[in-house]
Amino acid sequence: MIKMMIAFFKDFFKYRKAIKKQDKWITKFAEKKGYDINPNKMINTNLKIWLSEMEGIYSKRMCPCFDPSGDAELDKKMICPCQFIDEEIEEYGTCHCALFGKKDLPAEQWKASGKRLMAEYRVPLNIKGNILDTRGMPMDKRRNLPIPDASHQLKNGLLELKGNELTMIVATEQESINLEKIAKFKGFVYQSSKKENVYYIDLKVK
Ligand code: SF4
């Protein structure tokens, strides 16, 4: 928890200008659509930090909850605000990431959506020593992408890591491509190899 808070405040400081930029379009969009924005400051600030990171890594404001799929059509749909927002708000009261929600959504429903997210993303990692196997996570029914994706597992894995070297096992070439972009953006050393249709990503955190 302490490590998580330190990481949050570091990112908050680093992205403070970008957060303001995200805030502008988010407020405008919510007004136009008649939606509300998550009233939980910690969650909505984290989402703005992640949106800013996604923009930095992929040059597009990709959904902060899913790594790009490599399918151009699906990835276009996942630019925030994504094309799943209306049906997800209809289903959960909020969009998948719980950034936007129904107008006047009761506080307990915002909380329930936050809990749903935590249950999806704060899962026990398959990590042994410094090897993190990201495969086998449940798939999101609309995007057919894993939850948590490799980048969220990396974030959580780094909080548990002893030392500065991590090997990630990923199932698809796209995940290894995404991790290469993330490594470049964050200044990690990246090396990948493929054995029997499995991708091994060696990261050295600087
Ligand atoms: S689920 Fe919410 S935060 Fe994620 S892309 Fe869609 S609108 Fe944006």
PDB file of C-alpha atoms in Angstrom, residues 15-202:
ATOM      1  CA  TYR A  15       1.883  14.291 -15.030  1.00  0.00           C
ATOM      2  CA  ARG A  16       0.353  17.319 -13.305  1.00  0.00           C
ATOM      3  CA  LYS A  17       0.203  19.382 -16.538  1.00  0.00           C
ATOM      4  CA  ALA A  18      -1.134  16.449 -18.568  1.00  0.00           C
ATOM      5  CA  ILE A  19      -3.772  15.774 -15.885  1.00  0.00           C
ATOM      6  CA  LYS A  20      -5.128  19.307 -16.377  1.00  0.00           C
ATOM      7  CA  LYS A  21      -5.292  18.721 -20.126  1.00  0.00           C
ATOM      8  CA  GLN A  22      -7.201  15.449 -19.607  1.00  0.00           C
ATOM      9  CA  ASP A  23      -9.495  17.183 -17.154  1.00  0.00           C
ATOM     10  CA  LYS A  24     -10.589  19.712 -19.784  1.00  0.00           C
ATOM     11  CA  TRP A  25     -11.804  17.250 -22.399  1.00  0.00           C
ATOM     12  CA  ILE A  26     -13.278  14.907 -19.769  1.00  0.00           C
ATOM     13  CA  THR A  27     -15.389  17.732 -18.266  1.00  0.00           C
ATOM     14  CA  LYS A  28     -16.495  18.924 -21.710  1.00  0.00           C
ATOM     15  CA  PHE A  29     -17.377  15.428 -22.874  1.00  0.00           C
ATOM     16  CA  ALA A  30     -19.307  14.578 -19.707  1.00  0.00           C
ATOM     17  CA  GLU A  31     -21.319  17.791 -20.009  1.00  0.00           C
ATOM     18  CA  LYS A  32     -22.106  17.163 -23.655  1.00  0.00           C
ATOM     19  CA  LYS A  33     -23.218  13.569 -23.026  1.00  0.00           C
ATOM     20  CA  GLY A  34     -25.020  14.263 -19.760  1.00  0.00           C
ATOM     21  CA  TYR A  35     -22.719  11.938 -17.798  1.00  0.00           C
ATOM     22  CA  ASP A  36     -21.019  12.432 -14.450  1.00  0.00           C
ATOM     23  CA  ILE A  37     -17.319  11.974 -13.690  1.00  0.00           C
ATOM     24  CA  ASN A  38     -16.174   9.620 -10.953  1.00  0.00           C
ATOM     25  CA  PRO A  39     -16.348  11.676  -7.728  1.00  0.00           C
ATOM     26  CA  ASN A  40     -13.549   9.610  -6.130  1.00  0.00           C
ATOM     27  CA  LYS A  41     -10.506  11.897  -6.531  1.00  0.00           C
ATOM     28  CA  MET A  42      -7.991   9.053  -6.182  1.00  0.00           C
ATOM     29  CA  ILE A  43      -9.637   6.941  -8.905  1.00  0.00           C
ATOM     30  CA  ASN A  44     -10.245   9.758 -11.355  1.00  0.00           C
ATOM     31  CA  THR A  45      -6.738  11.188 -10.896  1.00  0.00           C
ATOM     32  CA  ASN A  46      -5.219   7.752 -11.444  1.00  0.00           C
ATOM     33  CA  LEU A  47      -7.282   7.356 -14.616  1.00  0.00           C
ATOM     34  CA  LYS A  48      -6.065  10.743 -15.884  1.00  0.00           C
ATOM     35  CA  ILE A  49      -2.467   9.726 -15.121  1.00  0.00           C
ATOM     36  CA  TRP A  50      -2.951   6.455 -17.018  1.00  0.00           C
ATOM     37  CA  LEU A  51      -4.651   8.216 -19.940  1.00  0.00           C
ATOM     38  CA  SER A  52      -1.646  10.556 -20.122  1.00  0.00           C
ATOM     39  CA  GLU A  53       0.725   7.577 -20.051  1.00  0.00           C
ATOM     40  CA  MET A  54      -1.234   5.777 -22.764  1.00  0.00           C
ATOM     41  CA  GLU A  55      -1.061   8.919 -24.903  1.00  0.00           C
ATOM     42  CA  GLY A  56       2.693   9.125 -24.313  1.00  0.00           C
ATOM     43  CA  ILE A  57       3.285   5.460 -25.134  1.00  0.00           C
ATOM     44  CA  TYR A  58       0.932   4.986 -28.098  1.00  0.00           C
ATOM     45  CA  SER A  59       0.497   8.583 -29.343  1.00  0.00           C
ATOM     46  CA  LYS A  60      -3.256   8.058 -29.000  1.00  0.00           C
ATOM     47  CA  ARG A  61      -5.481   8.411 -25.970  1.00  0.00           C
ATOM     48  CA  MET A  62      -6.052   4.676 -25.578  1.00  0.00           C
ATOM     49  CA  CYS A  63      -8.341   3.306 -22.840  1.00  0.00           C
ATOM     50  CA  PRO A  64      -6.324   3.207 -19.594  1.00  0.00           C
ATOM     51  CA  CYS A  65      -7.679  -0.262 -18.707  1.00  0.00           C
ATOM     52  CA  PHE A  66      -6.656  -2.229 -21.804  1.00  0.00           C
ATOM     53  CA  ASP A  67      -3.454  -2.551 -23.786  1.00  0.00           C
ATOM     54  CA  PRO A  68      -3.951  -2.115 -27.536  1.00  0.00           C
ATOM     55  CA  SER A  69      -5.026  -5.292 -29.319  1.00  0.00           C
ATOM     56  CA  GLY A  70      -3.157  -4.793 -32.591  1.00  0.00           C
ATOM     57  CA  ASP A  71      -6.489  -4.994 -34.442  1.00  0.00           C
ATOM     58  CA  ALA A  72      -6.750  -1.520 -35.970  1.00  0.00           C
ATOM     59  CA  GLU A  73     -10.541  -1.480 -35.889  1.00  0.00           C
ATOM     60  CA  LEU A  74     -10.809  -2.558 -32.254  1.00  0.00           C
ATOM     61  CA  ASP A  75      -8.009  -0.197 -31.196  1.00  0.00           C
ATOM     62  CA  LYS A  76      -9.858   2.700 -32.849  1.00  0.00           C
ATOM     63  CA  LYS A  77     -12.932   1.772 -30.814  1.00  0.00           C
ATOM     64  CA  MET A  78     -10.797   1.817 -27.632  1.00  0.00           C
ATOM     65  CA  ILE A  79      -9.677   5.441 -27.935  1.00  0.00           C
ATOM     66  CA  CYS A  80     -11.098   7.214 -24.890  1.00  0.00           C
ATOM     67  CA  PRO A  81     -13.986   7.993 -24.754  1.00  0.00           C
ATOM     68  CA  CYS A  82     -14.409   4.537 -26.245  1.00  0.00           C
ATOM     69  CA  GLN A  83     -17.253   3.154 -28.293  1.00  0.00           C
ATOM     70  CA  PHE A  84     -18.317   0.826 -25.465  1.00  0.00           C
ATOM     71  CA  ILE A  85     -19.127   3.644 -23.057  1.00  0.00           C
ATOM     72  CA  ASP A  86     -22.889   3.897 -23.575  1.00  0.00           C
ATOM     73  CA  GLU A  87     -23.624   0.171 -23.305  1.00  0.00           C
ATOM     74  CA  GLU A  88     -21.298  -0.194 -20.284  1.00  0.00           C
ATOM     75  CA  ILE A  89     -22.919   2.731 -18.500  1.00  0.00           C
ATOM     76  CA  GLU A  90     -26.218   1.053 -19.209  1.00  0.00           C
ATOM     77  CA  GLU A  91     -24.909  -2.221 -17.713  1.00  0.00           C
ATOM     78  CA  TYR A  92     -22.788  -1.083 -14.734  1.00  0.00           C
ATOM     79  CA  GLY A  93     -23.878   2.524 -14.236  1.00  0.00           C
ATOM     80  CA  THR A  94     -20.314   3.516 -15.252  1.00  0.00           C
ATOM     81  CA  CYS A  95     -17.975   2.843 -18.153  1.00  0.00           C
ATOM     82  CA  HIS A  96     -15.625  -0.118 -17.698  1.00  0.00           C
ATOM     83  CA  CYS A  97     -12.858   2.004 -16.137  1.00  0.00           C
ATOM     84  CA  ALA A  98     -15.393   3.884 -13.964  1.00  0.00           C
ATOM     85  CA  LEU A  99     -14.301   7.278 -15.278  1.00  0.00           C
ATOM     86  CA  PHE A 100     -17.747   8.256 -16.579  1.00  0.00           C
ATOM     87  CA  GLY A 101     -21.085   7.296 -15.125  1.00  0.00           C
ATOM     88  CA  LYS A 102     -24.791   7.984 -15.285  1.00  0.00           C
ATOM     89  CA  LYS A 103     -25.950  11.442 -14.247  1.00  0.00           C
ATOM     90  CA  ASP A 104     -26.653  11.496 -10.506  1.00  0.00           C
ATOM     91  CA  LEU A 105     -25.432   7.928 -10.033  1.00  0.00           C
ATOM     92  CA  PRO A 106     -25.781   7.147  -6.310  1.00  0.00           C
ATOM     93  CA  ALA A 107     -22.521   7.066  -4.333  1.00  0.00           C
ATOM     94  CA  GLU A 108     -22.933   3.360  -3.571  1.00  0.00           C
ATOM     95  CA  GLN A 109     -23.075   2.558  -7.300  1.00  0.00           C
ATOM     96  CA  TRP A 110     -19.853   4.489  -7.930  1.00  0.00           C
ATOM     97  CA  LYS A 111     -18.351   2.510  -5.059  1.00  0.00           C
ATOM     98  CA  ALA A 112     -19.646  -0.781  -6.493  1.00  0.00           C
ATOM     99  CA  SER A 113     -18.035   0.015  -9.846  1.00  0.00           C
ATOM    100  CA  GLY A 114     -14.752   0.875  -8.112  1.00  0.00           C
ATOM    101  CA  LYS A 115     -14.950  -2.448  -6.273  1.00  0.00           C
ATOM    102  CA  ARG A 116     -15.655  -4.311  -9.525  1.00  0.00           C
ATOM    103  CA  LEU A 117     -12.543  -2.734 -11.024  1.00  0.00           C
ATOM    104  CA  MET A 118     -10.378  -3.581  -8.011  1.00  0.00           C
ATOM    105  CA  ALA A 119     -11.637  -7.174  -8.128  1.00  0.00           C
ATOM    106  CA  GLU A 120     -10.660  -7.340 -11.806  1.00  0.00           C
ATOM    107  CA  TYR A 121      -7.256  -5.696 -11.561  1.00  0.00           C
ATOM    108  CA  ARG A 122      -5.935  -6.460  -8.085  1.00  0.00           C
ATOM    109  CA  VAL A 123      -5.737 -10.209  -8.623  1.00  0.00           C
ATOM    110  CA  PRO A 124      -2.922 -12.384  -7.277  1.00  0.00           C
ATOM    111  CA  LEU A 125      -0.135 -12.422  -9.842  1.00  0.00           C
ATOM    112  CA  ASN A 126       1.419 -15.596 -11.139  1.00  0.00           C
ATOM    113  CA  ILE A 127       4.882 -14.444 -10.065  1.00  0.00           C
ATOM    114  CA  LYS A 128       7.694 -16.685  -8.899  1.00  0.00           C
ATOM    115  CA  GLY A 129      10.937 -14.941  -7.975  1.00  0.00           C
ATOM    116  CA  ASN A 130      11.411 -12.474 -10.804  1.00  0.00           C
ATOM    117  CA  ILE A 131       9.327 -14.386 -13.391  1.00  0.00           C
ATOM    118  CA  LEU A 132       5.831 -13.091 -14.017  1.00  0.00           C
ATOM    119  CA  ASP A 133       3.585 -15.295 -16.148  1.00  0.00           C
ATOM    120  CA  THR A 134       0.801 -13.053 -17.431  1.00  0.00           C
ATOM    121  CA  ARG A 135      -1.155 -15.720 -19.280  1.00  0.00           C
ATOM    122  CA  GLY A 136      -4.522 -17.184 -18.440  1.00  0.00           C
ATOM    123  CA  MET A 137      -6.337 -14.085 -17.197  1.00  0.00           C
ATOM    124  CA  PRO A 138     -10.104 -13.758 -17.812  1.00  0.00           C
ATOM    125  CA  MET A 139     -11.189 -12.004 -20.993  1.00  0.00           C
ATOM    126  CA  ASP A 140     -13.338  -8.904 -21.219  1.00  0.00           C
ATOM    127  CA  LYS A 141     -16.559  -9.890 -22.954  1.00  0.00           C
ATOM    128  CA  ARG A 142     -16.755  -6.823 -25.204  1.00  0.00           C
ATOM    129  CA  ARG A 143     -13.124  -6.378 -26.234  1.00  0.00           C
ATOM    130  CA  ASN A 144     -11.989  -9.981 -25.893  1.00  0.00           C
ATOM    131  CA  LEU A 145      -8.827  -8.738 -24.176  1.00  0.00           C
ATOM    132  CA  PRO A 146      -7.342  -9.991 -20.880  1.00  0.00           C
ATOM    133  CA  ILE A 147      -8.108  -8.362 -17.538  1.00  0.00           C
ATOM    134  CA  PRO A 148      -5.707  -7.452 -16.106  1.00  0.00           C
ATOM    135  CA  ASP A 149      -3.654  -6.848 -19.235  1.00  0.00           C
ATOM    136  CA  ALA A 150       0.126  -7.288 -19.313  1.00  0.00           C
ATOM    137  CA  SER A 151       0.840  -3.627 -18.511  1.00  0.00           C
ATOM    138  CA  HIS A 152      -1.300  -3.649 -15.335  1.00  0.00           C
ATOM    139  CA  GLN A 153       0.375  -6.900 -14.308  1.00  0.00           C
ATOM    140  CA  LEU A 154       3.726  -5.206 -14.924  1.00  0.00           C
ATOM    141  CA  LYS A 155       2.705  -2.239 -12.725  1.00  0.00           C
ATOM    142  CA  ASN A 156       1.616  -4.567  -9.917  1.00  0.00           C
ATOM    143  CA  GLY A 157       4.638  -6.848 -10.458  1.00  0.00           C
ATOM    144  CA  LEU A 158       7.035  -3.916 -10.064  1.00  0.00           C
ATOM    145  CA  LEU A 159       5.505  -3.192  -6.656  1.00  0.00           C
ATOM    146  CA  GLU A 160       6.380  -6.759  -5.565  1.00  0.00           C
ATOM    147  CA  LEU A 161       9.746  -6.993  -7.320  1.00  0.00           C
ATOM    148  CA  LYS A 162      12.918  -7.548  -5.380  1.00  0.00           C
ATOM    149  CA  GLY A 163      15.837  -6.234  -7.399  1.00  0.00           C
ATOM    150  CA  ASN A 164      15.485  -4.574 -10.798  1.00  0.00           C
ATOM    151  CA  GLU A 165      15.106  -7.453 -13.257  1.00  0.00           C
ATOM    152  CA  LEU A 166      11.807  -8.952 -14.289  1.00  0.00           C
ATOM    153  CA  THR A 167      11.015 -11.609 -16.887  1.00  0.00           C
ATOM    154  CA  MET A 168       7.467 -11.498 -18.191  1.00  0.00           C
ATOM    155  CA  ILE A 169       5.845 -14.359 -20.057  1.00  0.00           C
ATOM    156  CA  VAL A 170       3.173 -13.230 -22.520  1.00  0.00           C
ATOM    157  CA  ALA A 171       0.973 -15.192 -24.888  1.00  0.00           C
ATOM    158  CA  THR A 172       0.920 -12.939 -27.946  1.00  0.00           C
ATOM    159  CA  GLU A 173       3.294 -11.014 -30.145  1.00  0.00           C
ATOM    160  CA  GLN A 174       1.121  -7.906 -29.672  1.00  0.00           C
ATOM    161  CA  GLU A 175       1.688  -8.030 -25.913  1.00  0.00           C
ATOM    162  CA  SER A 176       5.443  -8.193 -26.469  1.00  0.00           C
ATOM    163  CA  ILE A 177       5.192  -5.216 -28.862  1.00  0.00           C
ATOM    164  CA  ASN A 178       3.188  -3.270 -26.263  1.00  0.00           C
ATOM    165  CA  LEU A 179       5.759  -4.075 -23.575  1.00  0.00           C
ATOM    166  CA  GLU A 180       8.569  -2.904 -25.846  1.00  0.00           C
ATOM    167  CA  LYS A 181       6.801   0.455 -26.280  1.00  0.00           C
ATOM    168  CA  ILE A 182       6.184   0.715 -22.536  1.00  0.00           C
ATOM    169  CA  ALA A 183       9.847  -0.129 -21.816  1.00  0.00           C
ATOM    170  CA  LYS A 184      11.014   2.521 -24.287  1.00  0.00           C
ATOM    171  CA  PHE A 185       8.686   5.115 -22.746  1.00  0.00           C
ATOM    172  CA  LYS A 186       9.790   4.311 -19.196  1.00  0.00           C
ATOM    173  CA  GLY A 187      13.478   3.874 -20.019  1.00  0.00           C
ATOM    174  CA  PHE A 188      13.629   0.147 -19.121  1.00  0.00           C
ATOM    175  CA  VAL A 189      16.045  -2.189 -20.886  1.00  0.00           C
ATOM    176  CA  TYR A 190      13.956  -4.591 -23.009  1.00  0.00           C
ATOM    177  CA  GLN A 191      14.849  -7.887 -24.597  1.00  0.00           C
ATOM    178  CA  SER A 192      12.484 -10.472 -26.010  1.00  0.00           C
ATOM    179  CA  SER A 193      12.736 -14.060 -27.177  1.00  0.00           C
ATOM    180  CA  LYS A 194      10.212 -16.609 -28.391  1.00  0.00           C
ATOM    181  CA  LYS A 195      10.139 -20.267 -27.439  1.00  0.00           C
ATOM    182  CA  GLU A 196       7.332 -22.570 -28.559  1.00  0.00           C
ATOM    183  CA  ASN A 197       4.839 -19.778 -29.242  1.00  0.00           C
ATOM    184  CA  VAL A 198       5.469 -18.106 -25.897  1.00  0.00           C
ATOM    185  CA  TYR A 199       7.140 -14.717 -25.585  1.00  0.00           C
ATOM    186  CA  TYR A 200       9.703 -14.088 -22.852  1.00  0.00           C
ATOM    187  CA  ILE A 201      10.307 -10.428 -22.099  1.00  0.00           C
ATOM    188  CA  ASP A 202      13.334  -9.503 -20.013  1.00  0.00           C
TER     189      ASP A 202
END
